[in-house]
Amino acid sequence: FYGVGNHGGGPTITNVKQILAYQPKARHSFEFSDPDRFFDAIRASAYDALPVYEGDLQNHASGCYSANNPIKMANCLAEDRLGEAEKWQVMANALLGHPFDRENMEDAWKGVLFNQFHDMLCGCSVEKAYDDAQTFMQAALARSLRLEQQALQAISWAVDTNKGVDALSKDCDWLWEMEDLGTPIVVFNPLSRPVKAPVLIRKPRYCAGITYVDETGEHPVPYQEVRGDMTEHDYKNVFMILGEIPAFGYRTFWVYAKRPFPFEPDTQLQVTAHSLENNCIKVTFDPQTGYINSLVDRRTGRECVGRYAAKALMVDDSANDTWAHGNFVFDQVEGAFEAPEFRILEEGPCQISLSVRQHLRNNTVEQVYTLYPDDETLHVSAAVFITEPLKMVKLAFCPTFPIQNVTYGDAGDRLTKPADGREEPMQRFAAVTNGETGLAICPKGKYSASANETYMAFVAVRTCYFADHMAYRDGRLNPQDLGENRFDYTLSPFTGDYTPLEQTCEWLHAEFPVINETYHRGPLPQSGSLLTTSLDNLMVTTVKSAEDGNGLIFRIRETEGKTAE
């Protein structure tokens, strides 16, 4: 390997001339080669005598896993949305012959991949570089949204929603509902398994009542009103827990403004000022600190939390540069966020939400905990507001047993490592278990986690300086991530079954788009599935058009380490 660049680059004309000039003078024969020739030669000679190393090659600069929250969140969103846009293009092409837009898709992916260069994604570039990086990332997200909407609207417009309506009138009560026939909405699922998903639908303020049914017109769908994002006239959304959306497919639901479809509300969701529960788990909070002090798996009756969970710790990061060169353990805890304020946000048959806001000096952490029916996962939306540079906020989770090993979900795999306190890359989840009980966390867009004997934790925010290589600090360096940082994560009981955990992570990273439709004829039924897996431990992570235009590409993962067909 030769060339110009930081940690490798491209060969130049000067390089080639120097090598050609040196070849006749060299004591040994050497020539232009490539990795395939190199490894072929090794295998043909001393291959059996070579030492074997198993494992990853972490870690060199573990501060890179958590520096610069905006670029990491943008990377996470871009990867997720571009992957789904490719799926929707495949679906629209398979159903309707909708053309693939390979040129725009390729250009968007190149923008994302360019920003995965090692000093960019890891948060170690100069501050100005992130203006360009975010421009590329947002451009990729914009293209993914456009490609997605083109494909989804082509599909939804082809769904047969005709009810004998030949003409639409703008004098109807709301949206496009005519003669109390209902309004269709089409919901899409990008995953290779059927799922239940919460969906937000705007409720017009002048609509006194509203009900939902499935595509058969016979089965009512539970719903509840939740706080909307506008305050005018108590403008609200309607929140629905849908029946299962078919695997890699879509389903049509009907919204009625006047026609009643009463449903029997599910009473399994219960929320108080210091607890939430459904039929799978019960979560309680310490009124004095705001930490989770109990998470009971109601299916087994076992307690999963030791002294605390979701405990926000403030860690001193002043001894580290941006890369955290030479340091792999961040354990200089200054204090914990406490003085909690509890507030019930949502209470109904489809969703319960409890807000817990905690304080430390002029910094705050608010975590909104949500449960859905029949769900063994606690969903958390967090907002960390931090005012101090050279700090790190970690969320810590203490199980009921001393931790020996922790398993990290990586790109298509997982690695189990000793709980030695070292910061490790976490691209999907972190989990601990003693075989009987345990905990698993799945943060979205957070890539740094660790575990010691007492607790595992992930880095929520790190306010290191931009491009600080510890040469000197002259008071003019700018800190990263001051202010508000928002992200989502999940907390689940865990006993070593990775398939439900992998599915939780997949669900967290997915979006389930909704298209409001109207009455029209079309070649497609009101519900359809294009692809599914026959085993729970198989998931199709990628569906895309081949880049040469000849066929489709499927990437399939197996989640249990077993042979499968």
XYZ file of C-alpha atoms in Angstrom:
565
model
C 0.000 0.000 0.000
C 1.362 3.393 -0.963
C 0.021 6.809 -1.728
C -0.625 10.284 -0.388
C -3.079 10.929 2.389
C -3.818 10.654 6.095
C -3.712 6.946 7.008
C -3.517 5.929 3.339
C -4.595 7.572 0.166
C -4.200 7.393 -3.578
C -1.031 6.668 -5.579
C 0.369 9.603 -7.516
C 2.415 9.853 -10.697
C 5.412 10.777 -8.548
C 4.927 7.633 -6.439
C 4.905 5.421 -9.519
C 8.012 7.103 -10.986
C 9.891 6.700 -7.686
C 9.058 3.010 -7.506
C 10.043 2.389 -11.133
C 13.347 4.214 -10.541
C 14.071 2.228 -7.390
C 13.262 -1.243 -8.713
C 16.642 -1.799 -10.524
C 18.586 -0.731 -7.424
C 16.711 -2.807 -4.841
C 18.424 -5.712 -3.043
C 15.201 -7.739 -3.334
C 12.692 -8.114 -6.089
C 9.486 -6.169 -5.584
C 6.677 -5.242 -7.932
C 3.291 -3.580 -8.193
C 0.728 -5.904 -6.660
C -2.689 -6.065 -5.018
C -4.225 -7.655 -1.901
C -5.465 -10.759 -3.754
C -1.966 -11.606 -4.999
C -0.525 -10.915 -1.563
C -2.881 -13.260 0.287
C -2.610 -15.924 -2.408
C 1.159 -15.905 -1.908
C 0.771 -16.136 1.885
C -1.644 -19.063 1.611
C 0.762 -20.876 -0.742
C 3.737 -20.528 1.593
C 3.570 -20.078 5.359
C -0.159 -19.947 5.877
C -0.329 -22.813 8.408
C 2.406 -21.257 10.522
C 0.722 -17.869 10.907
C -0.708 -16.974 14.328
C -4.487 -16.660 14.575
C -6.182 -13.624 16.100
C -9.909 -13.703 16.771
C -11.964 -10.647 17.618
C -12.280 -7.043 16.571
C -9.446 -4.520 16.493
C -10.871 -1.980 18.953
C -9.977 0.297 20.307
C -7.657 3.151 19.373
C -9.545 6.342 20.126
C -12.709 5.512 22.009
C -13.828 9.133 22.274
C -14.699 8.863 18.585
C -17.692 6.667 19.385
C -19.496 9.565 21.109
C -18.086 12.880 19.808
C -20.445 15.126 17.823
C -24.022 14.008 18.296
C -25.454 15.796 15.187
C -23.273 13.972 12.640
C -23.941 10.604 14.258
C -27.689 11.172 14.354
C -27.651 12.361 10.738
C -25.702 9.256 9.719
C -28.172 6.989 11.515
C -31.198 8.652 9.901
C -29.638 8.719 6.436
C -28.742 5.029 6.543
C -32.223 4.104 7.751
C -34.197 6.288 5.357
C -32.122 5.532 2.244
C -32.410 1.810 2.904
C -36.178 2.136 3.174
C -36.421 4.333 0.081
C -34.717 1.525 -1.856
C -37.283 -0.931 -0.496
C -40.202 1.276 -1.498
C -38.807 1.660 -5.014
C -38.585 -2.125 -5.306
C -42.162 -2.488 -4.061
C -43.514 0.107 -6.499
C -41.595 -1.483 -9.359
C -42.803 -5.007 -8.534
C -46.442 -3.912 -8.230
C -46.699 -1.241 -10.899
C -43.524 -1.148 -12.968
C -42.532 2.146 -11.294
C -38.986 2.939 -12.522
C -35.923 2.793 -10.258
C -34.168 6.120 -9.836
C -30.652 4.673 -9.563
C -28.868 7.917 -10.349
C -30.395 9.887 -7.476
C -30.117 6.945 -5.107
C -26.448 6.406 -5.890
C -25.667 10.093 -5.495
C -27.430 10.206 -2.110
C -25.545 7.147 -0.836
C -22.231 8.639 -1.965
C -22.928 11.732 0.128
C -23.523 9.576 3.211
C -20.550 7.290 2.627
C -18.201 10.227 2.013
C -19.070 11.520 5.491
C -18.219 8.167 7.061
C -14.566 9.054 6.506
C -12.802 8.381 9.784
C -12.301 11.982 10.954
C -15.835 13.032 9.996
C -18.287 10.482 11.362
C -16.183 10.107 14.525
C -16.593 13.810 15.340
C -12.911 14.766 15.137
C -12.827 17.133 12.169
C -12.589 20.900 12.438
C -15.858 22.658 13.185
C -16.269 24.191 9.734
C -16.165 20.776 8.061
C -19.452 19.820 9.734
C -21.313 22.554 7.860
C -20.504 20.727 4.627
C -21.101 17.306 6.191
C -24.582 18.229 7.366
C -25.369 19.682 3.949
C -24.489 16.350 2.328
C -26.449 14.398 4.946
C -29.543 16.571 4.704
C -29.392 16.421 0.910
C -29.333 12.622 1.142
C -32.310 12.667 3.521
C -34.213 14.998 1.208
C -33.608 12.705 -1.748
C -34.641 9.648 0.246
C -37.882 11.366 1.243
C -38.643 12.363 -2.339
C -37.903 8.879 -3.716
C -39.921 7.308 -0.920
C -42.953 9.513 -1.495
C -42.896 8.987 -5.243
C -42.992 5.218 -4.743
C -45.529 5.170 -1.888
C -47.965 7.538 -3.540
C -47.807 5.509 -6.742
C -48.794 2.431 -4.717
C -51.493 4.095 -2.604
C -53.052 5.690 -5.691
C -53.275 2.218 -7.264
C -55.153 0.722 -4.275
C -58.817 0.166 -5.091
C -60.730 2.380 -2.648
C -63.730 2.947 -4.886
C -67.096 3.198 -3.111
C -69.149 4.342 -6.042
C -68.127 7.983 -5.669
C -67.757 9.566 -9.107
C -67.044 13.138 -8.031
C -65.589 14.806 -4.955
C -66.934 17.897 -3.268
C -65.012 20.333 -1.115
C -68.179 20.885 0.893
C -67.708 17.604 2.761
C -67.222 17.640 6.514
C -63.502 16.891 6.593
C -60.711 15.707 4.334
C -62.433 14.047 1.343
C -65.081 11.977 3.091
C -68.240 11.791 1.000
C -71.685 10.754 2.224
C -70.303 9.262 5.460
C -68.390 6.633 3.477
C -65.158 7.091 5.416
C -61.737 8.246 4.296
C -59.008 5.688 3.415
C -55.484 5.823 4.779
C -52.764 3.448 3.590
C -50.065 2.390 6.086
C -46.796 0.797 4.937
C -44.401 -1.655 6.620
C -40.782 -1.922 5.378
C -39.929 -4.944 7.549
C -39.954 -8.606 6.502
C -42.395 -9.546 9.277
C -45.863 -8.322 10.205
C -45.825 -5.614 12.876
C -48.090 -3.505 15.017
C -47.211 0.168 14.900
C -48.567 3.360 16.435
C -49.729 5.834 13.819
C -50.574 9.504 14.282
C -53.525 10.878 12.313
C -54.542 14.513 12.457
C -57.969 15.090 13.946
C -59.725 18.206 12.611
C -60.974 20.418 15.418
C -64.490 20.610 13.955
C -64.924 16.835 13.956
C -66.975 15.860 17.003
C -66.435 12.108 16.779
C -64.065 9.879 14.908
C -63.713 6.110 14.514
C -61.486 3.683 12.610
C -61.999 0.288 10.984
C -59.805 -2.090 9.035
C -60.007 -2.781 5.311
C -62.901 -5.232 5.752
C -65.094 -2.485 7.170
C -66.089 -4.764 10.044
C -63.371 -4.582 12.719
C -62.997 -1.366 14.734
C -59.484 -0.195 15.579
C -58.685 1.102 19.086
C -57.596 4.714 19.324
C -57.073 7.564 21.745
C -56.483 11.271 21.546
C -52.998 12.484 22.409
C -51.379 15.900 22.655
C -50.824 17.366 19.214
C -48.087 19.710 18.092
C -50.388 22.746 17.799
C -52.195 24.605 20.561
C -54.853 26.451 18.568
C -58.374 25.364 19.547
C -56.999 22.346 21.415
C -55.917 20.883 18.066
C -55.058 17.230 18.608
C -53.904 14.101 16.913
C -55.607 10.774 17.136
C -53.318 7.965 18.107
C -54.022 4.455 16.881
C -52.550 1.090 17.585
C -53.201 -0.674 14.308
C -53.730 -4.313 13.737
C -50.757 -5.994 12.142
C -49.446 -4.432 8.956
C -48.408 -7.189 6.521
C -44.725 -7.979 6.060
C -43.029 -5.759 3.469
C -46.442 -4.545 2.473
C -49.308 -2.194 3.215
C -52.777 -2.090 4.681
C -55.709 0.261 4.248
C -57.745 1.598 7.165
C -60.886 3.701 7.022
C -61.529 6.823 9.092
C -65.124 7.844 9.796
C -66.156 11.239 11.092
C -69.755 10.369 11.999
C -70.398 6.658 11.703
C -69.707 4.976 15.094
C -67.664 1.806 15.361
C -67.409 1.240 19.122
C -64.561 -0.915 20.397
C -63.954 -2.578 23.729
C -61.042 -0.611 25.276
C -58.101 -2.612 26.562
C -57.521 -1.934 30.249
C -54.069 -3.518 30.565
C -52.272 -0.146 30.457
C -51.958 1.509 33.850
C -50.014 4.658 34.749
C -49.505 6.507 38.026
C -47.197 9.364 39.033
C -44.397 6.832 39.657
C -45.203 3.707 37.586
C -46.267 2.279 34.244
C -47.421 -1.228 33.454
C -48.998 -3.453 30.827
C -49.514 -7.198 30.709
C -45.803 -7.837 29.969
C -43.787 -5.526 32.231
C -44.215 -3.194 35.202
C -41.872 -0.242 35.686
C -41.628 1.836 38.871
C -39.595 4.942 39.708
C -37.930 6.229 42.861
C -39.887 9.353 43.888
C -36.762 10.897 45.440
C -34.290 10.427 42.580
C -36.384 9.786 39.461
C -34.456 6.625 38.584
C -36.173 3.419 37.572
C -35.937 1.242 40.683
C -37.886 -1.769 39.393
C -38.620 -3.436 36.075
C -40.541 -6.658 36.567
C -40.912 -9.109 33.694
C -44.490 -10.180 34.357
C -44.131 -13.188 32.063
C -41.511 -14.727 34.370
C -42.146 -12.770 37.551
C -38.466 -11.806 37.737
C -37.035 -8.449 38.714
C -34.633 -7.111 36.079
C -33.352 -3.903 37.706
C -30.995 -3.785 40.661
C -30.502 -0.441 42.407
C -31.385 1.742 39.424
C -31.858 2.092 35.681
C -31.892 5.103 33.353
C -29.708 6.935 35.878
C -28.154 10.029 34.273
C -24.527 10.538 35.341
C -22.361 13.593 34.762
C -18.782 12.570 33.941
C -15.707 14.847 33.883
C -14.156 14.684 30.391
C -11.634 17.507 30.771
C -8.572 15.231 30.741
C -9.390 13.945 27.241
C -8.939 15.412 23.784
C -11.579 14.979 21.082
C -10.305 11.485 20.233
C -9.708 10.601 23.910
C -6.234 9.411 22.945
C -4.780 7.002 25.477
C -7.951 6.697 27.565
C -10.541 3.957 27.222
C -12.496 4.291 30.486
C -14.705 7.312 31.240
C -15.570 6.915 34.919
C -14.818 10.276 36.560
C -18.391 10.691 37.805
C -19.116 14.134 39.240
C -22.716 13.574 40.190
C -26.123 12.341 39.110
C -29.210 14.141 37.834
C -31.891 14.081 40.531
C -34.582 16.414 42.004
C -37.201 14.766 39.748
C -40.407 16.239 38.412
C -43.010 13.645 37.376
C -45.832 14.286 34.928
C -48.310 11.927 33.296
C -48.480 12.898 29.622
C -50.739 10.259 28.062
C -53.261 7.815 29.516
C -55.523 5.595 27.438
C -56.046 2.160 25.881
C -53.299 2.559 23.249
C -50.465 4.403 24.969
C -49.342 5.569 28.391
C -46.496 8.056 28.827
C -44.774 9.378 31.937
C -42.292 12.259 31.893
C -39.437 12.401 34.421
C -37.337 15.588 34.422
C -34.160 15.706 36.543
C -31.598 18.383 37.275
C -27.908 18.854 38.051
C -26.657 22.420 38.375
C -27.850 24.230 35.202
C -28.297 20.998 33.235
C -31.467 18.968 32.796
C -32.446 15.522 31.549
C -36.037 14.732 30.606
C -37.017 11.183 29.734
C -40.514 10.352 28.515
C -41.289 6.678 29.153
C -43.984 5.040 26.996
C -45.679 1.644 27.028
C -47.991 0.089 24.439
C -50.293 -2.926 24.901
C -48.722 -6.410 24.700
C -45.228 -4.919 24.435
C -42.293 -6.147 26.513
C -40.248 -3.052 25.636
C -40.129 0.293 27.419
C -39.822 3.101 24.851
C -37.968 6.233 25.911
C -37.674 9.651 24.270
C -34.881 11.607 25.945
C -33.801 15.246 25.883
C -30.498 16.248 27.497
C -29.896 19.971 27.953
C -26.269 20.597 28.875
C -24.524 23.925 29.452
C -20.988 22.859 30.431
C -18.066 22.009 28.123
C -15.790 18.993 28.627
C -18.526 16.901 30.200
C -20.132 13.602 29.342
C -23.658 12.478 30.238
C -24.099 8.729 30.552
C -27.309 6.777 31.129
C -26.554 3.862 33.461
C -28.488 0.611 33.968
C -27.831 -1.666 36.944
C -29.074 -5.288 36.750
C -29.751 -7.557 39.720
C -26.397 -9.377 39.433
C -22.688 -8.564 39.082
C -21.884 -8.100 35.399
C -19.171 -10.312 33.933
C -19.716 -9.889 30.205
C -21.630 -7.522 27.946
C -22.782 -8.158 24.377
C -22.759 -5.345 21.832
C -24.805 -5.392 18.640
C -22.642 -4.378 15.709
C -23.157 -4.164 11.958
C -24.881 -7.449 11.187
C -23.259 -9.255 14.127
C -22.685 -9.058 17.867
C -19.607 -9.279 20.069
C -19.384 -10.364 23.706
C -16.670 -8.686 25.761
C -15.612 -8.577 29.415
C -17.216 -5.918 31.605
C -13.929 -4.086 32.171
C -15.292 -0.533 31.954
C -13.793 0.139 28.523
C -15.816 2.194 26.056
C -16.800 0.084 23.057
C -18.596 0.752 19.755
C -22.292 -0.125 19.882
C -24.136 0.142 16.602
C -27.425 -1.433 17.663
C -27.665 -2.537 21.299
C -25.917 -3.533 24.524
C -27.162 -6.412 26.671
C -26.232 -8.215 29.904
C -27.654 -11.400 31.390
C -26.883 -14.090 33.950
C -29.031 -16.607 32.081
C -32.106 -16.025 34.221
C -32.652 -12.304 33.937
C -30.971 -9.264 32.460
C -31.340 -5.963 30.630
C -30.940 -4.777 27.049
C -30.712 -1.191 25.795
C -31.088 -0.076 22.184
C -30.266 3.613 21.628
C -30.922 5.196 18.239
C -27.971 7.143 16.858
C -25.780 6.520 19.921
C -22.676 4.443 19.302
C -20.684 4.326 22.559
C -21.308 1.982 25.490
C -19.464 0.344 28.364
C -20.013 -1.932 31.336
C -18.316 -2.582 34.670
C -19.280 -5.009 37.387
C -22.099 -2.763 38.618
C -23.769 -1.220 35.581
C -23.755 -0.860 31.808
C -24.137 2.571 30.270
C -24.200 4.448 26.995
C -22.978 7.974 26.263
C -25.914 10.317 25.668
C -23.931 13.542 25.136
C -20.241 14.505 25.074
C -19.239 18.190 25.038
C -15.595 17.820 24.018
C -13.971 20.548 21.927
C -13.829 20.497 18.150
C -10.541 19.096 16.787
C -8.772 19.315 20.155
C -5.531 17.347 19.879
C -4.304 18.494 23.329
C -1.590 20.700 21.784
C -2.887 23.732 23.673
C -6.158 25.164 24.909
C -6.178 28.921 24.491
C -9.749 29.622 25.534
C -10.955 29.942 21.951
C -11.931 26.324 21.323
C -15.617 25.648 20.736
C -17.346 22.779 22.536
C -19.615 20.339 20.733
C -23.223 19.533 21.558
C -23.988 22.302 24.052
C -27.723 22.883 24.408
C -30.471 20.361 23.769
C -29.786 16.864 22.437
C -32.759 14.594 21.648
C -32.743 10.859 20.965
C -34.776 7.675 21.477
C -33.896 4.346 23.038
C -35.575 1.215 24.362
C -35.128 -0.810 27.567
C -36.117 -4.486 27.667
C -35.839 -7.527 29.922
C -33.220 -9.861 28.453
C -32.349 -13.497 29.134
C -30.219 -14.252 26.077
C -32.824 -14.575 23.303
C -31.453 -12.230 20.648
C -34.240 -12.454 18.095
C -36.774 -10.290 20.021
C -33.970 -7.825 20.789
C -32.911 -7.632 17.152
C -36.551 -7.125 16.180
C -36.911 -4.319 18.730
C -33.878 -2.547 17.241
C -35.229 -3.078 13.737
C -38.607 -1.634 14.760
C -36.972 1.381 16.443
C -35.028 2.269 13.294
C -38.008 1.805 10.952
C -40.661 4.246 9.836
C -44.205 3.202 8.953
C -45.411 5.837 6.461
C -49.039 6.870 6.199
C -50.645 8.153 3.002
C -54.051 9.840 3.234
C -56.030 8.709 0.206
C -59.366 9.275 -1.447
C -61.826 7.253 -3.538
C -60.533 5.747 -6.745
C -60.389 2.503 -8.671
C -57.096 0.658 -8.935
C -55.473 -2.703 -9.650
C -54.269 -3.323 -6.080
C -56.229 -4.805 -3.163
C -56.525 -2.871 0.108
C -53.927 -5.060 1.825
C -50.870 -6.780 0.425
C -47.498 -8.345 1.263
C -44.613 -8.800 -1.146
C -42.074 -10.625 0.970
C -41.883 -12.422 4.299
C -39.555 -14.783 6.151
C -40.578 -18.253 7.251
C -38.527 -18.146 10.484
C -38.500 -15.562 13.275
C -34.687 -15.591 13.358
C -34.427 -14.411 9.756
C -34.782 -10.761 8.755
C -34.401 -9.161 5.354
C -32.397 -6.008 5.978
C -31.923 -4.826 2.389
C -34.049 -5.003 -0.749
C -32.670 -2.982 -3.660
C -32.221 -2.880 -7.382
C -28.912 -4.231 -8.643
C -26.689 -1.343 -9.675
C -26.270 -2.724 -13.193
C -30.050 -2.890 -13.522
C -30.051 -6.684 -13.812
C -32.179 -8.089 -11.002
C -32.648 -7.411 -7.293
C -30.347 -7.694 -4.285
C -31.545 -9.094 -0.946
C -29.510 -9.071 2.244
C -30.755 -11.557 4.831
C -29.618 -11.821 8.454
C -29.893 -14.784 10.803
C -30.131 -13.631 14.430
C -29.496 -16.740 16.558
C -26.256 -18.122 15.133
C -28.058 -21.117 13.642
C -28.186 -22.694 10.215
C -31.420 -21.739 8.515
C -33.141 -22.064 5.158
